[in-house]
Coordinates of C-alpha atoms in Angstrom, one line a residue:
Chain D
M1 CA 112.6 129.1 86.7
R2 CA 110.5 131.3 84.4
R3 CA 107.8 128.6 84.5
Y4 CA 107.7 128.7 88.3
L5 CA 107.5 132.5 88.3
Q6 CA 104.6 132.3 85.9
L7 CA 103.0 129.6 88.1
F8 CA 103.5 131.8 91.2
G9 CA 101.9 134.6 89.4
L10 CA 98.9 132.4 88.8
F11 CA 98.8 131.3 92.4
V12 CA 98.8 135.0 93.5
R13 CA 96.0 135.7 90.9
S14 CA 93.8 132.9 92.1
S15 CA 94.4 133.8 95.8
L16 CA 93.4 137.4 94.9
L17 CA 90.3 136.3 93.0
T18 CA 89.3 134.0 95.8
R19 CA 89.6 136.8 98.4
L20 CA 87.8 139.2 96.2
E21 CA 84.8 136.8 96.4
Y22 CA 84.6 138.0 99.9
R23 CA 85.3 141.7 99.5
A24 CA 84.4 142.8 103.1
E25 CA 87.4 140.8 104.2
F26 CA 89.8 143.3 102.6
V27 CA 88.4 146.3 104.5
I28 CA 88.2 144.4 107.8
G29 CA 91.8 143.1 107.1
L30 CA 93.1 146.7 106.7
F31 CA 91.5 147.8 110.0
Q32 CA 92.7 144.8 111.8
S33 CA 96.2 145.3 110.6
L34 CA 96.3 148.9 111.8
F35 CA 94.6 148.0 115.1
W36 CA 97.0 145.2 115.9
S37 CA 100.0 147.3 115.0
A38 CA 98.9 150.1 117.4
L39 CA 98.3 147.4 120.1
V40 CA 101.7 145.9 119.6
I41 CA 103.4 149.3 119.7
A42 CA 101.6 150.2 122.9
S43 CA 102.4 146.8 124.5
V44 CA 106.1 147.4 124.0
L45 CA 106.2 151.1 124.7
V46 CA 104.6 150.4 128.1
F47 CA 107.9 149.0 129.3
F48 CA 109.7 152.1 128.3
Q49 CA 107.6 154.0 130.8
Y50 CA 109.8 152.5 133.4
A51 CA 113.2 152.4 131.8
P52 CA 114.9 154.6 129.2
Q53 CA 116.4 151.5 127.5
I54 CA 115.6 147.9 127.3
G55 CA 118.4 145.5 126.6
G56 CA 120.4 148.5 125.3
W57 CA 117.7 149.6 122.9
R58 CA 116.0 153.0 123.1
W59 CA 112.3 153.1 122.3
E60 CA 112.8 154.6 118.8
E61 CA 115.1 151.8 118.0
A62 CA 112.7 149.2 119.5
L63 CA 110.2 150.6 116.9
L64 CA 112.3 148.9 114.2
V65 CA 112.0 145.6 116.0
I66 CA 108.2 146.1 116.3
G67 CA 108.0 146.9 112.6
L68 CA 109.8 143.8 111.7
F69 CA 107.7 141.8 114.1
R70 CA 104.6 143.0 112.3
F71 CA 106.2 142.4 108.9
F72 CA 107.0 138.8 109.7
Q73 CA 103.5 138.4 111.2
G74 CA 102.2 139.3 107.8
V75 CA 104.5 136.8 106.2
I76 CA 103.4 134.0 108.6
E77 CA 99.7 134.7 108.5
G78 CA 99.5 135.8 104.9
A79 CA 101.8 133.4 103.2
L80 CA 102.8 130.5 105.5
R81 CA 99.7 129.6 107.5
P82 CA 97.2 129.5 104.6
N83 CA 99.3 126.9 102.9
S84 CA 99.9 124.8 105.9
T85 CA 96.1 124.8 106.6
R86 CA 95.6 123.8 103.0
L87 CA 98.2 121.0 103.1
V88 CA 96.7 119.5 106.2
E89 CA 93.4 119.5 104.5
H90 CA 94.9 117.9 101.3
I91 CA 96.5 115.2 103.3
G92 CA 93.4 114.5 105.3
K93 CA 91.1 114.4 102.3
G94 CA 93.6 112.6 100.0
T95 CA 93.6 115.4 97.5
F96 CA 97.3 115.8 98.0
D97 CA 97.4 113.0 95.4
F98 CA 96.6 115.7 92.7
I99 CA 99.6 117.8 93.7
L100 CA 101.9 114.7 93.7
L101 CA 100.8 113.7 90.2
K102 CA 101.5 117.1 88.7
P103 CA 104.8 117.6 86.8
A104 CA 105.8 120.5 89.0
D105 CA 107.8 120.5 92.3
S106 CA 105.4 119.4 95.0
Q107 CA 107.0 121.4 97.7
F108 CA 106.6 124.5 95.6
S109 CA 103.0 123.8 94.8
A110 CA 102.1 122.9 98.3
S111 CA 103.9 125.7 100.2
L112 CA 103.3 128.7 97.9
R113 CA 99.9 127.9 96.6
E114 CA 97.8 130.3 98.5
L115 CA 98.2 133.8 99.9
N116 CA 95.9 135.4 102.5
I117 CA 96.1 138.8 100.9
P118 CA 94.3 140.8 103.6
A119 CA 96.7 139.3 106.2
L120 CA 99.7 140.3 104.0
L121 CA 98.8 143.9 104.7
D122 CA 100.8 143.6 107.9
C123 CA 103.9 143.5 105.7
P124 CA 103.6 147.1 104.4
T125 CA 102.3 148.3 107.8
G126 CA 105.4 146.8 109.4
L127 CA 107.8 148.5 107.0
I128 CA 106.1 151.8 107.6
I129 CA 106.7 151.3 111.3
V130 CA 110.4 150.6 110.6
L131 CA 110.5 153.8 108.5
Y132 CA 108.9 155.8 111.3
G133 CA 111.4 154.4 113.7
L134 CA 114.2 155.6 111.5
V135 CA 112.7 159.0 111.3
R136 CA 112.4 159.2 115.1
I137 CA 116.0 158.1 115.5
G138 CA 116.9 160.9 113.1
R139 CA 119.8 159.1 111.4
V140 CA 119.9 158.2 107.8
P141 CA 121.3 154.6 107.3
S142 CA 124.2 154.3 105.0
A143 CA 124.0 152.4 101.7
L144 CA 126.0 149.5 103.3
E145 CA 123.6 149.4 106.2
L146 CA 120.6 149.2 103.9
L147 CA 122.3 146.4 101.9
L148 CA 123.0 144.4 105.1
F149 CA 119.4 145.0 106.2
G150 CA 118.2 143.6 102.9
L151 CA 120.5 140.6 103.3
L152 CA 119.3 139.9 106.8
L153 CA 115.7 140.4 105.8
V154 CA 115.9 137.9 103.0
S155 CA 117.7 135.5 105.3
G156 CA 114.9 136.0 107.8
L157 CA 112.3 135.3 105.2
L158 CA 114.0 132.0 104.2
I159 CA 114.5 131.0 107.8
A160 CA 110.8 131.7 108.6
Y161 CA 109.8 129.7 105.5
A162 CA 112.1 126.7 106.3
I163 CA 111.1 126.5 110.0
W164 CA 107.5 126.6 109.0
M165 CA 108.0 123.9 106.4
L166 CA 109.8 121.7 108.9
L167 CA 106.8 122.0 111.1
V168 CA 104.2 121.6 108.4
T169 CA 105.8 118.5 106.9
T170 CA 105.2 116.6 110.2
A171 CA 101.5 116.7 109.1
F172 CA 102.3 113.7 106.9
W173 CA 102.7 111.6 110.0
L174 CA 100.7 113.5 112.6
V175 CA 97.8 114.6 110.4
R176 CA 96.9 117.3 112.9
I177 CA 99.4 120.0 113.6
E178 CA 97.4 123.0 114.9
N179 CA 98.8 122.5 118.4
I180 CA 102.4 122.7 117.3
A181 CA 101.6 125.6 115.0
E182 CA 100.0 127.4 117.9
L183 CA 103.1 126.7 120.1
L184 CA 105.3 128.2 117.4
S185 CA 103.1 131.3 117.2
I186 CA 103.4 131.8 120.9
I187 CA 107.1 131.6 120.8
Y188 CA 107.1 134.1 117.9
E189 CA 105.3 136.6 120.2
T190 CA 108.7 137.1 121.9
G191 CA 109.9 138.6 118.7
R192 CA 108.3 141.9 119.4
F193 CA 111.1 142.7 121.9
P194 CA 114.8 143.1 121.0
V195 CA 116.3 139.7 121.9
N196 CA 118.8 141.5 124.3
A197 CA 115.8 142.3 126.5
F198 CA 115.7 138.7 127.7
S199 CA 117.9 136.8 130.1
P200 CA 120.9 135.1 128.5
P201 CA 119.4 131.5 128.4
V202 CA 116.3 132.8 126.7
Q203 CA 118.5 134.8 124.3
A204 CA 120.4 131.7 123.4
L205 CA 117.1 129.8 122.9
L206 CA 115.7 132.5 120.6
T207 CA 118.9 132.7 118.7
F208 CA 120.0 129.1 118.3
V209 CA 116.9 126.9 119.0
V210 CA 114.0 128.8 117.6
P211 CA 116.0 131.5 115.8
I212 CA 113.4 134.3 116.0
A213 CA 116.1 136.8 116.7
F214 CA 117.1 136.4 113.1
L215 CA 113.7 137.7 112.0
T216 CA 113.2 140.8 114.1
T217 CA 116.2 141.8 116.2
F218 CA 119.1 141.2 113.7
P219 CA 117.7 143.1 110.7
A220 CA 116.9 145.9 113.1
A221 CA 120.4 145.7 114.4
A222 CA 121.7 146.2 110.8
L223 CA 119.9 149.6 110.7
T224 CA 121.1 150.8 114.1
G225 CA 124.8 150.0 113.9
R226 CA 124.6 147.0 116.2
L227 CA 125.3 144.2 113.7
T228 CA 128.1 141.9 114.5
L229 CA 130.2 140.0 112.0
G230 CA 129.1 136.7 113.6
V231 CA 125.4 137.4 113.0
L232 CA 126.1 138.7 109.5
L233 CA 127.8 135.4 108.6
A234 CA 125.4 133.2 110.6
A235 CA 122.2 134.5 109.0
P236 CA 122.6 133.4 105.4
L237 CA 124.3 130.2 106.6
L238 CA 121.5 129.3 108.9
A239 CA 119.0 130.1 106.2
A240 CA 120.7 127.8 103.7
L241 CA 121.0 125.1 106.3
L242 CA 117.4 125.2 107.3
L243 CA 116.3 125.3 103.7
V244 CA 118.2 122.2 102.9
A245 CA 116.9 120.5 106.0
S246 CA 113.3 121.4 105.1
R247 CA 113.9 120.0 101.6
L248 CA 115.3 116.7 102.9
F249 CA 112.5 116.4 105.4
W250 CA 109.9 117.0 102.7
R251 CA 111.4 114.3 100.5
R252 CA 111.4 112.0 103.4
A253 CA 107.8 112.7 104.0
L254 CA 106.9 112.0 100.4
R255 CA 108.6 108.6 100.7
A256 CA 106.6 107.8 103.7
Y257 CA 103.4 109.1 102.0
S258 CA 103.9 106.7 99.0
G259 CA 104.9 103.9 101.3
A260 CA 108.4 103.6 100.0
G261 CA 109.8 102.7 103.4
G262 CA 109.9 105.1 106.2
Chain J
M1 CA 102.7 97.2 75.9
Y2 CA 101.5 100.4 77.5
I3 CA 100.8 99.2 81.0
Q4 CA 102.4 96.2 82.5
T5 CA 102.5 94.7 85.9
E6 CA 104.1 91.5 87.1
Q7 CA 103.4 90.0 90.5
L8 CA 102.6 93.5 91.7
Q9 CA 102.2 93.7 95.5
K10 CA 101.3 96.3 98.0
Y11 CA 101.3 95.5 101.7
Y12 CA 100.3 97.9 104.4
Q13 CA 101.1 97.8 108.1
V14 CA 98.1 99.0 110.0
Y15 CA 97.8 99.0 113.7
H16 CA 95.0 97.1 115.2
K17 CA 92.9 99.1 117.6
E18 CA 90.8 97.4 120.1
A19 CA 87.3 98.7 120.7
G20 CA 86.4 100.9 123.7
L21 CA 88.3 103.4 125.8
A22 CA 90.4 100.8 127.5
G23 CA 91.5 99.5 124.1
S24 CA 92.3 103.0 122.9
L25 CA 94.4 103.6 126.0
R26 CA 96.3 100.3 125.6
A27 CA 96.9 101.2 122.0
L28 CA 98.5 104.5 123.1
F29 CA 101.4 102.5 124.6
K30 CA 101.5 99.3 122.7
R31 CA 100.2 98.9 119.2
R32 CA 99.6 95.7 117.5
Y33 CA 100.5 95.8 113.9
E34 CA 98.9 93.9 111.2
T35 CA 99.9 93.4 107.6
I36 CA 97.2 94.0 105.0
R37 CA 97.8 92.5 101.6
A38 CA 96.0 95.1 99.6
V39 CA 97.4 93.9 96.3
D40 CA 99.0 90.5 96.3
G41 CA 100.7 89.4 93.1
V42 CA 98.8 91.0 90.3
S43 CA 100.0 90.6 86.7
F44 CA 98.4 92.0 83.6
A45 CA 99.3 93.9 80.4
I46 CA 97.3 96.6 78.6
D47 CA 97.8 97.7 75.1
A48 CA 97.6 101.2 73.6
G49 CA 94.1 102.3 73.0
E50 CA 92.3 99.7 75.2
I51 CA 89.5 100.5 77.6
V52 CA 89.7 98.1 80.4
G53 CA 87.3 97.8 83.3
F54 CA 88.6 97.1 86.8
L55 CA 86.0 95.3 88.8
G56 CA 86.0 94.3 92.5
P57 CA 84.1 95.0 95.7
N58 CA 85.3 97.8 98.1
G59 CA 88.7 97.0 99.5
A60 CA 89.5 94.6 96.7
G61 CA 92.7 96.4 95.8
K62 CA 91.5 98.4 92.7
T63 CA 92.3 101.8 94.0
T64 CA 95.7 100.7 95.4
T65 CA 96.6 99.2 92.0
L66 CA 95.6 102.4 90.3
K67 CA 97.7 104.4 92.7
M68 CA 100.7 102.2 92.0
L69 CA 100.1 102.6 88.2
S70 CA 99.9 106.4 88.5
G71 CA 102.9 106.7 90.7
L72 CA 101.3 107.6 94.0
L73 CA 102.3 104.4 95.8
Y74 CA 105.5 102.6 95.9
P75 CA 105.0 98.8 95.3
S76 CA 106.0 96.4 98.1
G77 CA 107.0 93.9 95.5
G78 CA 106.8 92.9 91.8
H79 CA 107.2 95.0 88.7
V80 CA 105.2 97.8 87.3
E81 CA 105.8 99.8 84.1
V82 CA 103.6 102.4 82.4
L83 CA 104.6 103.9 79.1
G84 CA 108.1 102.6 79.6
Y85 CA 108.5 104.4 83.0
R86 CA 108.5 103.2 86.5
P87 CA 105.6 105.2 87.8
F88 CA 106.8 105.8 91.4
E89 CA 109.7 107.8 90.2
R90 CA 107.1 110.4 89.1
R91 CA 109.3 111.8 86.3
P92 CA 107.8 114.9 84.7
A93 CA 107.9 113.3 81.3
F94 CA 105.8 110.4 82.6
L95 CA 103.4 112.6 84.6
K96 CA 102.7 114.7 81.5
Q97 CA 101.3 111.7 79.7
I98 CA 98.9 110.3 82.4
T99 CA 96.0 111.5 84.4
L100 CA 94.2 110.2 87.4
V101 CA 90.5 111.1 88.0
M102 CA 89.0 110.2 91.3
G103 CA 85.2 110.5 91.4
Q104 CA 85.3 111.1 95.2
K105 CA 88.0 113.8 95.2
Q106 CA 88.2 117.0 93.3
Q107 CA 91.0 119.2 92.3
L108 CA 89.0 122.2 91.1
L109 CA 89.3 125.3 93.2
W110 CA 86.1 125.6 95.1
D111 CA 85.5 129.4 95.1
L112 CA 86.7 130.1 91.6
P113 CA 85.5 129.2 88.1
A114 CA 86.9 126.0 86.7
A115 CA 88.7 128.0 84.0
E116 CA 91.2 129.2 86.7
T117 CA 92.1 125.6 87.6
L118 CA 92.5 124.9 83.9
A119 CA 94.8 127.9 83.5
I120 CA 97.0 126.7 86.4
N121 CA 97.1 123.2 85.0
R122 CA 98.0 124.6 81.7
A123 CA 101.1 126.3 83.2
I124 CA 102.0 123.3 85.2
Y125 CA 101.9 121.0 82.1
E126 CA 103.4 123.6 79.9
V127 CA 100.7 123.3 77.2
P128 CA 101.5 125.7 74.3
D129 CA 98.9 128.4 73.8
A130 CA 97.5 127.1 70.5
V131 CA 97.2 123.6 71.7
Y132 CA 95.5 124.8 74.9
Q133 CA 92.9 126.8 73.0
Q134 CA 92.1 123.8 70.8
T135 CA 92.0 121.3 73.6
V136 CA 89.6 123.5 75.6
A137 CA 87.4 123.9 72.5
E138 CA 87.4 120.2 71.9
L139 CA 86.7 119.2 75.5
S140 CA 84.0 121.9 75.7
E141 CA 82.3 120.3 72.7
L142 CA 82.7 116.7 73.9
L143 CA 81.6 117.4 77.4
E144 CA 79.0 120.0 76.4
L145 CA 80.5 122.5 78.9
G146 CA 79.0 125.6 77.4
P147 CA 79.3 128.4 80.0
L148 CA 80.2 126.0 82.9
L149 CA 83.9 126.8 82.9
S150 CA 83.3 130.4 83.8
K151 CA 80.9 129.7 86.8
Q152 CA 82.2 129.3 90.3
V153 CA 82.7 125.7 91.0
R154 CA 80.7 125.8 94.3
K155 CA 77.7 126.9 92.2
L156 CA 77.8 123.9 89.9
S157 CA 75.8 120.7 90.3
L158 CA 77.6 117.5 91.0
G159 CA 77.3 116.4 87.4
E160 CA 78.5 119.7 86.0
R161 CA 81.4 119.7 88.5
M162 CA 82.5 116.2 87.3
K163 CA 82.5 117.4 83.7
C164 CA 84.7 120.3 84.6
E165 CA 86.8 118.0 86.7
L166 CA 87.4 115.8 83.6
A167 CA 88.3 118.9 81.6
A168 CA 90.9 119.9 84.2
A169 CA 92.3 116.4 84.3
L170 CA 92.6 116.1 80.5
I171 CA 93.9 119.6 79.6
H172 CA 97.3 118.1 78.8
R173 CA 95.9 115.4 76.5
P174 CA 97.2 112.4 78.5
K175 CA 97.8 109.1 76.7
V176 CA 96.8 107.0 79.7
L177 CA 93.7 107.7 81.8
F178 CA 93.2 106.1 85.2
L179 CA 89.6 106.7 86.2
D180 CA 88.6 105.7 89.7
E181 CA 84.8 105.7 90.0
P182 CA 84.4 108.6 87.6
T183 CA 80.6 108.4 87.6
I184 CA 80.0 107.9 91.3
G185 CA 77.0 109.8 92.6
L186 CA 75.9 111.1 89.2
D187 CA 72.4 110.9 88.0
V188 CA 71.7 108.3 85.2
T189 CA 71.7 110.8 82.4
T190 CA 75.0 112.4 83.4
Q191 CA 76.5 109.0 83.9
A192 CA 75.6 108.1 80.4
R193 CA 77.0 111.4 79.2
V194 CA 80.3 110.9 81.0
R195 CA 80.5 107.3 79.6
E196 CA 79.9 108.6 76.1
F197 CA 82.6 111.1 76.6
I198 CA 85.2 108.5 77.7
A199 CA 84.4 106.5 74.6
D200 CA 84.7 109.6 72.4
Y201 CA 88.0 110.6 74.0
N202 CA 89.4 107.1 73.6
R203 CA 88.4 107.1 69.9
R204 CA 89.6 110.6 69.2
Y205 CA 93.0 110.5 70.9
G206 CA 93.6 106.8 70.9
A207 CA 94.0 107.0 74.7
T208 CA 94.3 104.0 76.9
V209 CA 91.8 103.9 79.7
L210 CA 91.7 101.8 82.9
L211 CA 88.6 102.5 84.9
T212 CA 86.9 101.2 88.0
S213 CA 83.2 101.6 88.6
H214 CA 80.5 100.4 90.9
Y215 CA 78.0 100.9 88.1
M216 CA 78.0 97.8 85.8
A217 CA 76.4 99.9 83.1
D218 CA 79.8 101.8 82.8
V219 CA 81.6 98.6 82.3
T220 CA 79.3 97.0 79.9
A221 CA 79.0 100.1 77.8
L222 CA 82.7 100.9 77.7
C223 CA 84.9 97.9 78.3
K224 CA 85.4 94.9 76.1
R225 CA 87.9 93.6 78.6
V226 CA 87.6 93.4 82.3
L227 CA 90.0 92.6 85.2
V228 CA 88.3 91.1 88.2
I229 CA 90.1 91.6 91.5
N230 CA 89.2 90.5 95.0
H231 CA 91.3 90.3 98.2
G232 CA 94.2 91.7 96.2
V233 CA 94.2 88.8 93.8
L234 CA 93.3 88.9 90.1
L235 CA 90.4 86.5 89.5
Y236 CA 89.7 87.1 85.8
D237 CA 91.3 88.8 82.9
G238 CA 89.5 88.6 79.6
D239 CA 86.5 89.9 77.7
L240 CA 83.3 90.6 79.4
Q241 CA 81.3 88.1 77.3
G242 CA 83.7 85.3 78.2
L243 CA 83.3 86.1 81.9
V244 CA 79.5 85.8 81.5
E245 CA 79.7 82.5 79.7
R246 CA 82.1 81.0 82.1
V247 CA 80.6 82.1 85.3
A248 CA 77.0 81.9 84.3
P249 CA 76.6 78.9 81.9
H250 CA 72.9 79.2 82.2
K251 CA 70.2 81.5 81.0
L252 CA 66.8 82.1 82.5
I253 CA 63.6 81.3 80.7
K254 CA 60.4 82.9 82.0
V255 CA 57.3 81.1 81.0
Q256 CA 53.8 82.5 81.1
L257 CA 51.3 79.6 81.0
D258 CA 47.7 79.5 79.7
S259 CA 46.6 76.7 82.0
P260 CA 48.2 74.9 85.0
V261 CA 51.0 72.3 84.3
S262 CA 52.4 69.7 86.7
P263 CA 55.8 70.5 88.2
E264 CA 57.2 67.2 86.7
A265 CA 56.2 68.3 83.2
L266 CA 58.2 71.5 83.6
A267 CA 61.2 69.8 85.2
A268 CA 61.6 67.9 81.9
Y269 CA 62.8 71.1 80.3
G270 CA 65.3 72.5 82.8
Q271 CA 65.9 73.3 86.4
V272 CA 62.7 74.9 87.9
Q273 CA 63.6 77.9 89.9
R274 CA 60.1 79.1 90.6
H275 CA 56.7 77.8 89.8
E276 CA 53.6 79.6 91.0
G277 CA 50.3 79.4 89.4
L278 CA 50.7 80.2 85.8
E279 CA 54.2 81.6 86.0
A280 CA 57.4 79.6 86.0
K281 CA 61.2 80.3 85.8
L282 CA 63.5 77.7 84.3
L283 CA 67.3 77.6 84.4
V284 CA 68.6 76.3 81.1
E285 CA 72.0 75.6 79.6
R286 CA 73.2 78.6 77.6
A287 CA 73.6 76.6 74.3
E288 CA 70.2 74.9 74.7
T289 CA 68.2 78.0 75.3
T290 CA 66.7 78.5 71.9
R291 CA 65.9 74.9 71.3
I292 CA 64.2 74.5 74.7
G293 CA 62.3 77.8 74.2
A294 CA 60.9 76.4 71.0
R295 CA 60.0 73.1 72.5
L296 CA 58.2 74.8 75.4
L297 CA 56.1 76.8 72.9
G298 CA 55.2 73.7 71.0
E299 CA 54.6 71.2 73.7
L300 CA 53.0 73.1 76.6
P301 CA 50.1 75.5 76.9
V302 CA 52.4 78.5 76.8
R303 CA 51.2 82.1 76.2
D304 CA 54.6 83.7 76.3
V305 CA 58.3 82.9 76.7
T306 CA 61.1 85.3 77.5
I307 CA 64.8 84.6 77.7
E308 CA 66.9 86.5 80.1
E309 CA 70.7 87.0 80.6
P310 CA 71.5 86.9 84.2
A311 CA 72.3 90.4 85.4
I312 CA 76.0 91.2 85.3
E313 CA 75.9 92.4 88.9
D314 CA 74.8 88.9 89.9
I315 CA 77.6 87.3 87.8
I316 CA 80.2 89.5 89.4
A317 CA 78.7 88.8 92.9
E318 CA 79.1 85.2 92.0
V319 CA 82.8 85.6 91.1
F320 CA 83.4 87.6 94.3
A321 CA 81.7 85.0 96.4
G322 CA 84.5 82.7 95.2
R323 CA 82.0 80.1 93.9
N324 CA 83.3 80.4 90.4
V325 CA 86.9 81.4 90.5
V326 CA 88.2 81.5 86.9
S327 CA 91.3 82.6 85.3
G328 CA 91.5 84.1 81.9

């Protein structure tokens, strides 16, 4: 465990050093992050021009969902996508062999190797929006609510990672996965609205099939007194389930890669 | 035995695509599969400290065999054991003792100095601090790295990059080195440098080396023993000199004449390969070479005689053409 933490530290370091080679990116990244946040907020608030509530959420409350949407966008673009791009490249060029021959877990080395640090700026920006939303609501969340929020946020992180890994692992067979990744990004765009804003079938889809509600709506629900016991239990369970599935799928892919049947 | 294979096999299913658009469309719905026998029953054993050359044309099965030995590929059949492990299980204890260098692929981080890759590998292999410092110092000396490790990899020349690549691959002091075309694309001087390094490393750490190369000079300089493989089958296993003697039982005598000689007169000494004006080439039995050379000098108006070994390239080509299949 300590070794993997040290290794992750080195991965972060080398990502940072790589990005620092191109310094202008940082400045541009910061402006991009702020610009997109403003755009997303505007695109949602436009709906509140016509209705005081959407799916039972007031606009101040919707800000929390928007903040989380930006937060997870930072996670996807800053931590998940760079690694999937890298893995696809490794598989194509055959340099994945080097990862496989290292005495360290290959899923760890392949999925947490690279961070796009300018893109990660969306994470703090997102949390600031959440904070601003709370200020606008004017209610201080209780310690328990904060704890539940933390639990749901971590579950959301693990769910996002696992879904992304399930997708990326198909690269061992498909070699090119940009189209599927693009599809997933488009579905993710729905996460900027509280899931209750959609019709029941779409709600079901975003909760059970592509569980984006667990990333943006449910953590926000924890801070606005909307959390149900069902969701609270389902989130960590779903996270664990998807993590195990992604692990099994990864191992299956490695077997196929080394031609051990499959 | 450090490395041992018995009847090692690797078969691939590849789908056969017909040429043209129509063929591609047909292949979309119905694919015809074909079995490629990349490695088809290869057996050999390598001892600790040996440097063995793996020879064969493209697609002969060299790389596939190396991949099975290092643990990247799961064998379709047969038995493989390296350092007492079954490579395809890729146990950390096994992986910490081997390395695979692929001349065509690089593990160094492109935008960063090679030192960063070294630091990451050090953490992955859990090399203790003191050992790491010493290894880096030794590798720097042997490879003449100088300031190369702290330059961005993208700014290095191909040769410099290969040297750093070797350092990154050896930071954990592996006991077994699998080198797949380690000198490919390098200029002659750097090739010689890398070759020397491999010999030094082998001497200093008693490491076992199995290497493939297209450059015969690599093999003649480094390997006493060679394995010759073609179409997935081992054709020869033994020392290089033995291969030369078996496959090429002749030597070539070049004769520079003072005055013209009749073709019949030359034919009395050996098989005439060429005879033009005052120059001739004779193919002579290996054991007879010296005697015939002396006779030529004494009996004919000869100005100069030179005896040549046939080029190893030609000998190998001969083996691959299947004209002289031998087993060691």
